[in-house]
Each structure stands twice: as C-alpha cells, then as structure tokens.
C-alpha cells in the first residue's frame, strides 16, 4: 500500500485492520484482542483519516525530505 499510495498512515491502517480478519481464520483466540488493538490504532489515526479524506495528508517521498501538500 505504501508503494502504491505513498501514504504511511493509510498503509498502517490497512495493515492493522486486516490483522483481525486474518486471525479470525487462523487463530480465533486472538481475534478479540487484535480487534481491540485495531480499534485503538484507528482511533489514534482519526486526524490522519480526516486529512486523507480532505486530500491534505503528506505523502512519503522515498529518499527525499517530506513536502507539504500542494
């Protein structure tokens, strides 16, 4: 996701939200704790989600310093 979109926050959100889904099929015992962790991470990313929706989130620029959105 990071390579395609260059949004670090989107990549981490997709990773953390896919973990409970994968664990539901692999190890059901870890589903609830992982779901709780995913919820906490999503809650901590609310500002990033708002910036993603508004199109103002900074993109990663591999090898170069970050730039402000235009």
Short mmCIF file of C-alpha atoms in Angstrom, two decimals:
data_model
loop_
_atom_site.label_atom_id
_atom_site.label_comp_id
_atom_site.label_asym_id
_atom_site.label_seq_id
_atom_site.Cartn_x
_atom_site.Cartn_y
_atom_site.Cartn_z
CA UNK A 1 0.00 0.00 0.00
CA UNK A 2 2.81 2.38 0.82
CA UNK A 3 4.48 1.79 -2.54
CA UNK A 4 1.21 2.38 -4.40
CA UNK A 5 -0.23 5.34 -2.49
CA UNK A 6 2.83 6.76 -0.65
CA UNK A 7 0.57 7.36 2.40
CA UNK A 8 2.17 5.91 5.52
CA UNK A 9 -0.97 6.36 7.62
CA UNK A 10 -3.14 4.55 5.07
CA UNK A 11 -0.67 1.68 4.93
CA UNK A 12 -0.63 1.25 8.68
CA UNK A 13 -4.42 1.44 8.90
CA UNK A 14 -4.87 -1.23 6.24
CA UNK A 15 -2.30 -3.46 7.92
CA UNK A 16 -3.77 -3.15 11.40
CA UNK A 17 -7.36 -3.57 10.18
CA UNK A 18 -6.53 -6.65 8.14
CA UNK A 19 -4.89 -8.40 11.09
CA UNK A 20 -8.15 -9.24 12.95
CA UNK A 21 -9.70 -10.53 9.73
CA UNK A 22 -6.73 -12.81 9.07
CA UNK A 23 -6.66 -14.01 12.67
CA UNK A 24 -10.36 -14.82 12.54
CA UNK A 25 -9.46 -17.63 10.14
CA UNK A 26 -6.06 -18.56 11.61
CA UNK A 27 -6.40 -18.28 15.40
CA UNK A 28 -9.80 -17.25 16.74
CA UNK A 29 -8.43 -16.85 20.28
CA UNK A 30 -6.51 -13.72 19.25
CA UNK A 31 -9.38 -12.15 17.29
CA UNK A 32 -10.90 -10.01 20.09
CA UNK A 33 -7.60 -8.59 21.42
CA UNK A 34 -6.40 -7.87 17.90
CA UNK A 35 -9.73 -6.24 17.06
CA UNK A 36 -9.37 -4.03 20.15
CA UNK A 37 -5.84 -3.04 19.14
CA UNK A 38 -7.04 -2.26 15.60
CA UNK A 39 -9.77 -0.06 17.07
CA UNK A 40 -7.26 1.83 19.21
CA UNK A 41 -4.92 2.36 16.26
CA UNK A 42 -7.80 3.58 14.09
CA UNK A 43 -8.88 5.93 16.89
CA UNK A 44 -5.35 7.33 17.15
CA UNK A 45 -5.35 7.88 13.37
CA UNK A 46 -8.58 9.93 13.28
CA UNK A 47 -6.68 13.10 12.35
CA UNK A 48 -4.84 11.24 9.60
CA UNK A 49 -8.13 9.81 8.31
CA UNK A 50 -9.59 13.32 8.16
CA UNK A 51 -6.54 14.55 6.23
CA UNK A 52 -6.75 11.56 3.87
CA UNK A 53 -10.40 12.33 3.17
CA UNK A 54 -9.61 16.01 2.62
CA UNK A 55 -6.64 15.18 0.39
CA UNK A 56 -4.18 17.08 2.57
CA UNK A 57 -2.23 14.16 4.08
CA UNK A 58 1.52 14.30 3.40
CA UNK A 59 2.88 11.64 1.08
CA UNK A 60 6.12 9.75 1.59
CA UNK A 61 8.85 10.70 -0.82
CA UNK A 62 11.40 7.92 -0.70
CA UNK A 63 14.88 9.34 -0.37
CA UNK A 64 13.79 12.99 -0.28
CA UNK A 65 12.61 15.17 2.62
CA UNK A 66 8.80 15.39 3.06
CA UNK A 67 6.99 18.16 1.24
CA UNK A 68 3.80 19.99 2.10
CA UNK A 69 0.73 19.14 0.01
CA UNK A 70 0.02 21.47 -2.88
#
